[in-house]
Tab-separated table of C-alpha atoms in Angstrom:
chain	number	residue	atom	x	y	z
N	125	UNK	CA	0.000	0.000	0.000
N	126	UNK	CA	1.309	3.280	-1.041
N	127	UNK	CA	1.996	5.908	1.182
N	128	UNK	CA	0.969	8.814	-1.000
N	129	UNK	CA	-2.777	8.183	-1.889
N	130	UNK	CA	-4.162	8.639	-5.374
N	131	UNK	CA	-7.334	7.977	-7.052
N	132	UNK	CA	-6.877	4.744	-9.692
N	133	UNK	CA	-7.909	6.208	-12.683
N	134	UNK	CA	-9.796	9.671	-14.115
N	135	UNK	CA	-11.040	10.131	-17.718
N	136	UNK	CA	-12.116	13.078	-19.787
N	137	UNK	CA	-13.023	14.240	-23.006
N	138	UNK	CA	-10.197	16.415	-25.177
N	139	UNK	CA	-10.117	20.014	-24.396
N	140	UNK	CA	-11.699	19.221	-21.139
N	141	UNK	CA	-9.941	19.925	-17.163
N	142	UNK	CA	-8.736	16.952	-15.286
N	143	UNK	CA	-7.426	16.729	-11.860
N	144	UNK	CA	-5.273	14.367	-9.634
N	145	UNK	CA	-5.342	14.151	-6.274
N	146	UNK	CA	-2.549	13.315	-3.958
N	147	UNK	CA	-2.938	12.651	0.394
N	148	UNK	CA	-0.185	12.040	2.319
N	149	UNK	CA	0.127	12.613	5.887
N	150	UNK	CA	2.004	14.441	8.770
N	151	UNK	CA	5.301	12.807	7.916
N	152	UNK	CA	5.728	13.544	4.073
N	153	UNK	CA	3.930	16.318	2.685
N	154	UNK	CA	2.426	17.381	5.584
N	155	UNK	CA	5.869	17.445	7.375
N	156	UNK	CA	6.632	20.984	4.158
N	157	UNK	CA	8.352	18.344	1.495
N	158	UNK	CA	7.197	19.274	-2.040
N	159	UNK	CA	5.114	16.885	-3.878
N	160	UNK	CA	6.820	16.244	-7.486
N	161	UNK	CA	4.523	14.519	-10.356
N	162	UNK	CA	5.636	12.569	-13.267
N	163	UNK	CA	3.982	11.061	-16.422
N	164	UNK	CA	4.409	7.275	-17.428
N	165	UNK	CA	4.141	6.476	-20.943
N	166	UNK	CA	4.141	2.281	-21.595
N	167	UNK	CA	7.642	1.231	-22.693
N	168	UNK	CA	9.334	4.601	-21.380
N	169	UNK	CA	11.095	5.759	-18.507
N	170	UNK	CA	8.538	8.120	-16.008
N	171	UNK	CA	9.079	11.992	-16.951
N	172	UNK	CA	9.077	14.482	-14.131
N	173	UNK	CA	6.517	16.970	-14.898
N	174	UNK	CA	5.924	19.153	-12.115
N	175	UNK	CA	8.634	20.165	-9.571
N	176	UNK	CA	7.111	21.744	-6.378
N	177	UNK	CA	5.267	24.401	-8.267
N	178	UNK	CA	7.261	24.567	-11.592
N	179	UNK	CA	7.267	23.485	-14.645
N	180	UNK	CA	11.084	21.923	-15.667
N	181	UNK	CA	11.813	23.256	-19.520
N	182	UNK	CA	9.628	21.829	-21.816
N	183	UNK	CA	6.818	21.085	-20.527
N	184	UNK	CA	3.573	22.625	-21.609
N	185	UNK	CA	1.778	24.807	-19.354
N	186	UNK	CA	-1.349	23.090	-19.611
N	187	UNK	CA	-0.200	20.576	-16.383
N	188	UNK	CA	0.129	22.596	-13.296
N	189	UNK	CA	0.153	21.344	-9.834
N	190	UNK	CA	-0.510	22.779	-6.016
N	191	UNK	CA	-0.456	21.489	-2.213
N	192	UNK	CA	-2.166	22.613	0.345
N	193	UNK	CA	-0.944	20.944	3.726
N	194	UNK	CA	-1.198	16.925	3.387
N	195	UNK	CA	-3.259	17.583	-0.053
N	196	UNK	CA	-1.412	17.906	-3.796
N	197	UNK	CA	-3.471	18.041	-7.172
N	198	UNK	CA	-2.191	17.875	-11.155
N	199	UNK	CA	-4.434	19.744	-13.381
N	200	UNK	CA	-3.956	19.202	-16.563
N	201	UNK	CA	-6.083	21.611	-18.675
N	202	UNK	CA	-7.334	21.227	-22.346
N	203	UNK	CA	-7.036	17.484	-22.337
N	204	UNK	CA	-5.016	16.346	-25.210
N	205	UNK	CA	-4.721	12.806	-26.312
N	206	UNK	CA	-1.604	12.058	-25.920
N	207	UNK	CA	-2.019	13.323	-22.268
N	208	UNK	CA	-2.764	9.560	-21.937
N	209	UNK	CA	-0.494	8.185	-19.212
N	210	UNK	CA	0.047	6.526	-15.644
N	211	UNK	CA	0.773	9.569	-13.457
N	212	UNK	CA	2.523	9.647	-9.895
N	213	UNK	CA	2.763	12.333	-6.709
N	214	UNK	CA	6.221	11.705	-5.582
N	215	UNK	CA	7.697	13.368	-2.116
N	216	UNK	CA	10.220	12.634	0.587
N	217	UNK	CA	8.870	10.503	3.925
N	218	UNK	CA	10.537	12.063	7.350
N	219	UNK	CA	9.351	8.623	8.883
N	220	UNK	CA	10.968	6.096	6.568
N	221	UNK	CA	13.734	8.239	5.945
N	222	UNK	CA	13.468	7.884	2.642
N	223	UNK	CA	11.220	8.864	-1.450
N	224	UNK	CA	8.008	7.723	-1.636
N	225	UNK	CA	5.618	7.677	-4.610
N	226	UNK	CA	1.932	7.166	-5.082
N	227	UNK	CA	-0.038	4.074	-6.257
N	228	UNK	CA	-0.072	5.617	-9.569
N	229	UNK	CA	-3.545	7.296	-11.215
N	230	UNK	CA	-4.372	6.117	-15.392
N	231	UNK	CA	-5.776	9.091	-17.403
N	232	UNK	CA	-8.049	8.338	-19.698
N	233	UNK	CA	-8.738	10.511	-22.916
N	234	UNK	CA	-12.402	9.423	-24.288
Q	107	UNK	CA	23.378	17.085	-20.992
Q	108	UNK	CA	22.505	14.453	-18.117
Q	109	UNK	CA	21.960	10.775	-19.666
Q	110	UNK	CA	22.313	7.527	-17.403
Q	111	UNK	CA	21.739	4.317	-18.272
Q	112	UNK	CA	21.566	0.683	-16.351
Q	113	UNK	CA	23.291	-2.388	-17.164
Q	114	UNK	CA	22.826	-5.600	-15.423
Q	115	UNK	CA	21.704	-9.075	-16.121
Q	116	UNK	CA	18.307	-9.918	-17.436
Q	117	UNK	CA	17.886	-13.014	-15.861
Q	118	UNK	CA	18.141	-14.201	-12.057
Q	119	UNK	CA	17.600	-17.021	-10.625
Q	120	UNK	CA	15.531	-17.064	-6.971
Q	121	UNK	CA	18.006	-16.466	-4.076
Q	122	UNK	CA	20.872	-15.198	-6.209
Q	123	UNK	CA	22.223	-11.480	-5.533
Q	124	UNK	CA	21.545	-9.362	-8.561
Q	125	UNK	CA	24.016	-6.403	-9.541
Q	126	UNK	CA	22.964	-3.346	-11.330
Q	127	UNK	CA	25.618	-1.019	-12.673
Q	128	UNK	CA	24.157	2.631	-13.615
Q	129	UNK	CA	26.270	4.845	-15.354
Q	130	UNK	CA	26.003	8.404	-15.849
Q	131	UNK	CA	27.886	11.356	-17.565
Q	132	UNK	CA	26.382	15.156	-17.207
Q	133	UNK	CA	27.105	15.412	-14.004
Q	134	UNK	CA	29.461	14.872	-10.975
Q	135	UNK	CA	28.539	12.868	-8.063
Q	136	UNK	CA	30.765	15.052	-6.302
Q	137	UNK	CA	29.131	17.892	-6.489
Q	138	UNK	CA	27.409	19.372	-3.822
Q	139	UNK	CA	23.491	18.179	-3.645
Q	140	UNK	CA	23.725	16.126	-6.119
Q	141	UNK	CA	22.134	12.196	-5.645
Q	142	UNK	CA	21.457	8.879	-8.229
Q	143	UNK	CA	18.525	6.917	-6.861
Q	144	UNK	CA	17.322	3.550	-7.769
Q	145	UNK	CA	13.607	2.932	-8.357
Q	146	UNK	CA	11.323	0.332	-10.328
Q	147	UNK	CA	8.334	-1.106	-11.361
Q	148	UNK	CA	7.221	-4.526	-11.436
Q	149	UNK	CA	4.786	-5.294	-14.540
Q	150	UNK	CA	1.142	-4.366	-14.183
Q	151	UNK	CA	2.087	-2.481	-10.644
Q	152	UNK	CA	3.416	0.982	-9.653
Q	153	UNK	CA	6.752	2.845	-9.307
Q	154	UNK	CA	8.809	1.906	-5.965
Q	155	UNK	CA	11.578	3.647	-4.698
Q	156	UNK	CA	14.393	1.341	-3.624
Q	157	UNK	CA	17.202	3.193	-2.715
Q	158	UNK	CA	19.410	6.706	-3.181
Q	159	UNK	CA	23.058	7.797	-2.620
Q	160	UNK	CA	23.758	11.395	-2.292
Q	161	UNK	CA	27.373	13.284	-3.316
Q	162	UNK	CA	28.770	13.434	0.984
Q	163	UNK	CA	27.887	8.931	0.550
Q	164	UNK	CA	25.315	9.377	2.397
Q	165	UNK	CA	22.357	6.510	1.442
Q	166	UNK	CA	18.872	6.039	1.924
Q	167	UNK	CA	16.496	2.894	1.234
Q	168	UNK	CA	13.532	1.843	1.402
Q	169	UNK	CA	12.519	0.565	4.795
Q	170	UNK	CA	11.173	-2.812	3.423
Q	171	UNK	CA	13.912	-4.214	1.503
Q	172	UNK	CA	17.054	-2.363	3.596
Q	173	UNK	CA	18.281	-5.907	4.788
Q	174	UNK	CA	18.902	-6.903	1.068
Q	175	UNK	CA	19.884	-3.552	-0.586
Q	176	UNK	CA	23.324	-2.228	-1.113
Q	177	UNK	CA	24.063	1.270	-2.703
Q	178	UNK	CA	27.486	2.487	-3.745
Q	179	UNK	CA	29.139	4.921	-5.180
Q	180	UNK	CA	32.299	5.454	-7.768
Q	181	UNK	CA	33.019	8.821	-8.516
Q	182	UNK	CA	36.208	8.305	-10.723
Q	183	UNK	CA	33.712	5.905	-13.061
Q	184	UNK	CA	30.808	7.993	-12.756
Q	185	UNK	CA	28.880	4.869	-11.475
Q	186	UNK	CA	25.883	3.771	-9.083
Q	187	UNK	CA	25.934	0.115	-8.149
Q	188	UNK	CA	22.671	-1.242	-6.573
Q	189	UNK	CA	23.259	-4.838	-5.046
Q	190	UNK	CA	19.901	-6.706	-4.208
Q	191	UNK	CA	20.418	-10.096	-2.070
Q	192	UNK	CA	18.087	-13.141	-2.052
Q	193	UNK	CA	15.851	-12.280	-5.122
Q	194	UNK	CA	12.800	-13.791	-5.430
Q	195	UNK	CA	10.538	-13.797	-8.464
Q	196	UNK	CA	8.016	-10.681	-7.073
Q	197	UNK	CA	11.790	-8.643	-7.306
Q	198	UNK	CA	11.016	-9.439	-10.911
Q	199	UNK	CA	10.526	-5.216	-12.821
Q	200	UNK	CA	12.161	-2.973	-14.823
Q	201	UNK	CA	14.676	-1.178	-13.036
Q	202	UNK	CA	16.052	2.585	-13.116
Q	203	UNK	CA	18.483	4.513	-12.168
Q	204	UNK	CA	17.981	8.395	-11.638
Q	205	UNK	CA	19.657	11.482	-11.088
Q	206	UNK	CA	18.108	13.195	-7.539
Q	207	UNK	CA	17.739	17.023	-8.120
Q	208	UNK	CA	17.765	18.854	-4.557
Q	209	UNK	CA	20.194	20.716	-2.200
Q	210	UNK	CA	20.481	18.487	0.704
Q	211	UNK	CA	20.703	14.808	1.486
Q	212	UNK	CA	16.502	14.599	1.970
Q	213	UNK	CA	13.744	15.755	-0.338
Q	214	UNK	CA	14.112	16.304	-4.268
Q	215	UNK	CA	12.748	14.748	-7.651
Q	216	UNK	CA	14.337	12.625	-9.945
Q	217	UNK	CA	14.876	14.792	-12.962
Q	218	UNK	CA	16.500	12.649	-14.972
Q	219	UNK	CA	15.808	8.342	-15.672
Q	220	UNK	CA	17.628	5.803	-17.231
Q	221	UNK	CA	16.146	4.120	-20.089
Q	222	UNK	CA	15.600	1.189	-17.926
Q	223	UNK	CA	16.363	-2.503	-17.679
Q	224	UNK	CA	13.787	-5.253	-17.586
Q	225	UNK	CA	15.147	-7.812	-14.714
Q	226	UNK	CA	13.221	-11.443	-14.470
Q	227	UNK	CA	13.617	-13.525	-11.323
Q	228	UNK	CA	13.293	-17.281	-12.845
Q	229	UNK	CA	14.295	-20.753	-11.826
């Protein structure tokens, strides 16, 4: 079980506003680490796509992401289809000492 | 430009020790802040981190497979080497290696992945 919680899977028509939650607790995000967020395409390594609150080079502005205490979100606006991905919250446990990443959410483009 | 890339066998056999090399260029692992951490994903399941070692040698792992992990560092090589002890065929994933963007020996992102290397644990 992960300790970073996200939803299995959200879905939503191109063009449209998605969001991904994250909850983790008193010892991670709660404890001020930043909650990174990566994409997983099949057959590729993960890419990081949000750092804290930025963007690294390259990536479109359309994904965005924001924490408020234990709580992170991605939004990814105007849906695209190749938006299509496994996507993981990431942060650093004060507990375990050590990274921890969430169970993972699918995005779905209908 | 940062690249790394793992190397390693493909195939294990249950309660051997598996070896995975990852090496890097782009970057010093010398250099202040800097880390290469090990994570990977069994098929069908999600990411896991397994393990990181940061520029002052300090390491980290994961809390449920520290008994059989092993990190280490050469700086001359620019090489990670992740040691994993008794494998058994759920240790069975594809494997990376990745370079830890941060300041300090806690907290960070991994910026940068390996392409990856597929690892089966088989009799």
């Amino acid at each position: 079980q992960s300790v970073l919680t996200q939803p299995p899977s959200v879905s939503g028509a191109p063009g449209q506003r998605v969001t991904i939650s994250c909850t983790g607790s008193d010892s991670n995000t709660g404890a001020g680490y930043d909650v990174h967020w990566y994409q997983h395409l099949p057959g590729t390594a993960p890419k990081l796509l949000i750092y804290g609150n930025n963007r690294p080079s390259g990536v479109p502005d359309r994904f965005s992401g924001s924490k408020s205490g234990t709580s992170s979100s991605l939004a990814i606006t105007g849906l695209q289809a190749e938006d299509e991905a496994d996507y993981y919250c990431q942060s650093y446990d004060l507990s375990l000492s050590g990274y921890v990443f969430g169970s993972g959410t699918k995005v779905t483009v209908l | 430009q940062i690249t790394l890339k793992e190397s390693g066998p493909t195939l294990v056999k249950p309660t051997q020790t598996l070896t995975l090399t990852c090496t890097f260029s782009g970057f010093s692992l010398s250099t202040s802040g800097v880390g290469v951490g090990w994570i990977r994903q069994p098929p069908g399941k999600a990411v896991e981190w397994l393990a990181v070692i940061y520029w002052n040698d300090n390491k980290r792992y994961s809390p449920s497979l520290k008994s059989r992990l092993t990190i280490t560092k050469d700086t001359s090589k620019n090489q990670v080497v992740l040691t994993m002890t008794n494998m058994d065929p759920v240790d069975s994933a594809t494997y990376y290696c990745a370079h830890r963007r941060g300041q300090t020996d806690t907290g960070g992102a991994f910026d940068y992945w390996g392409q990856g290397t597929l690892v089966t644990v088989s009799s």
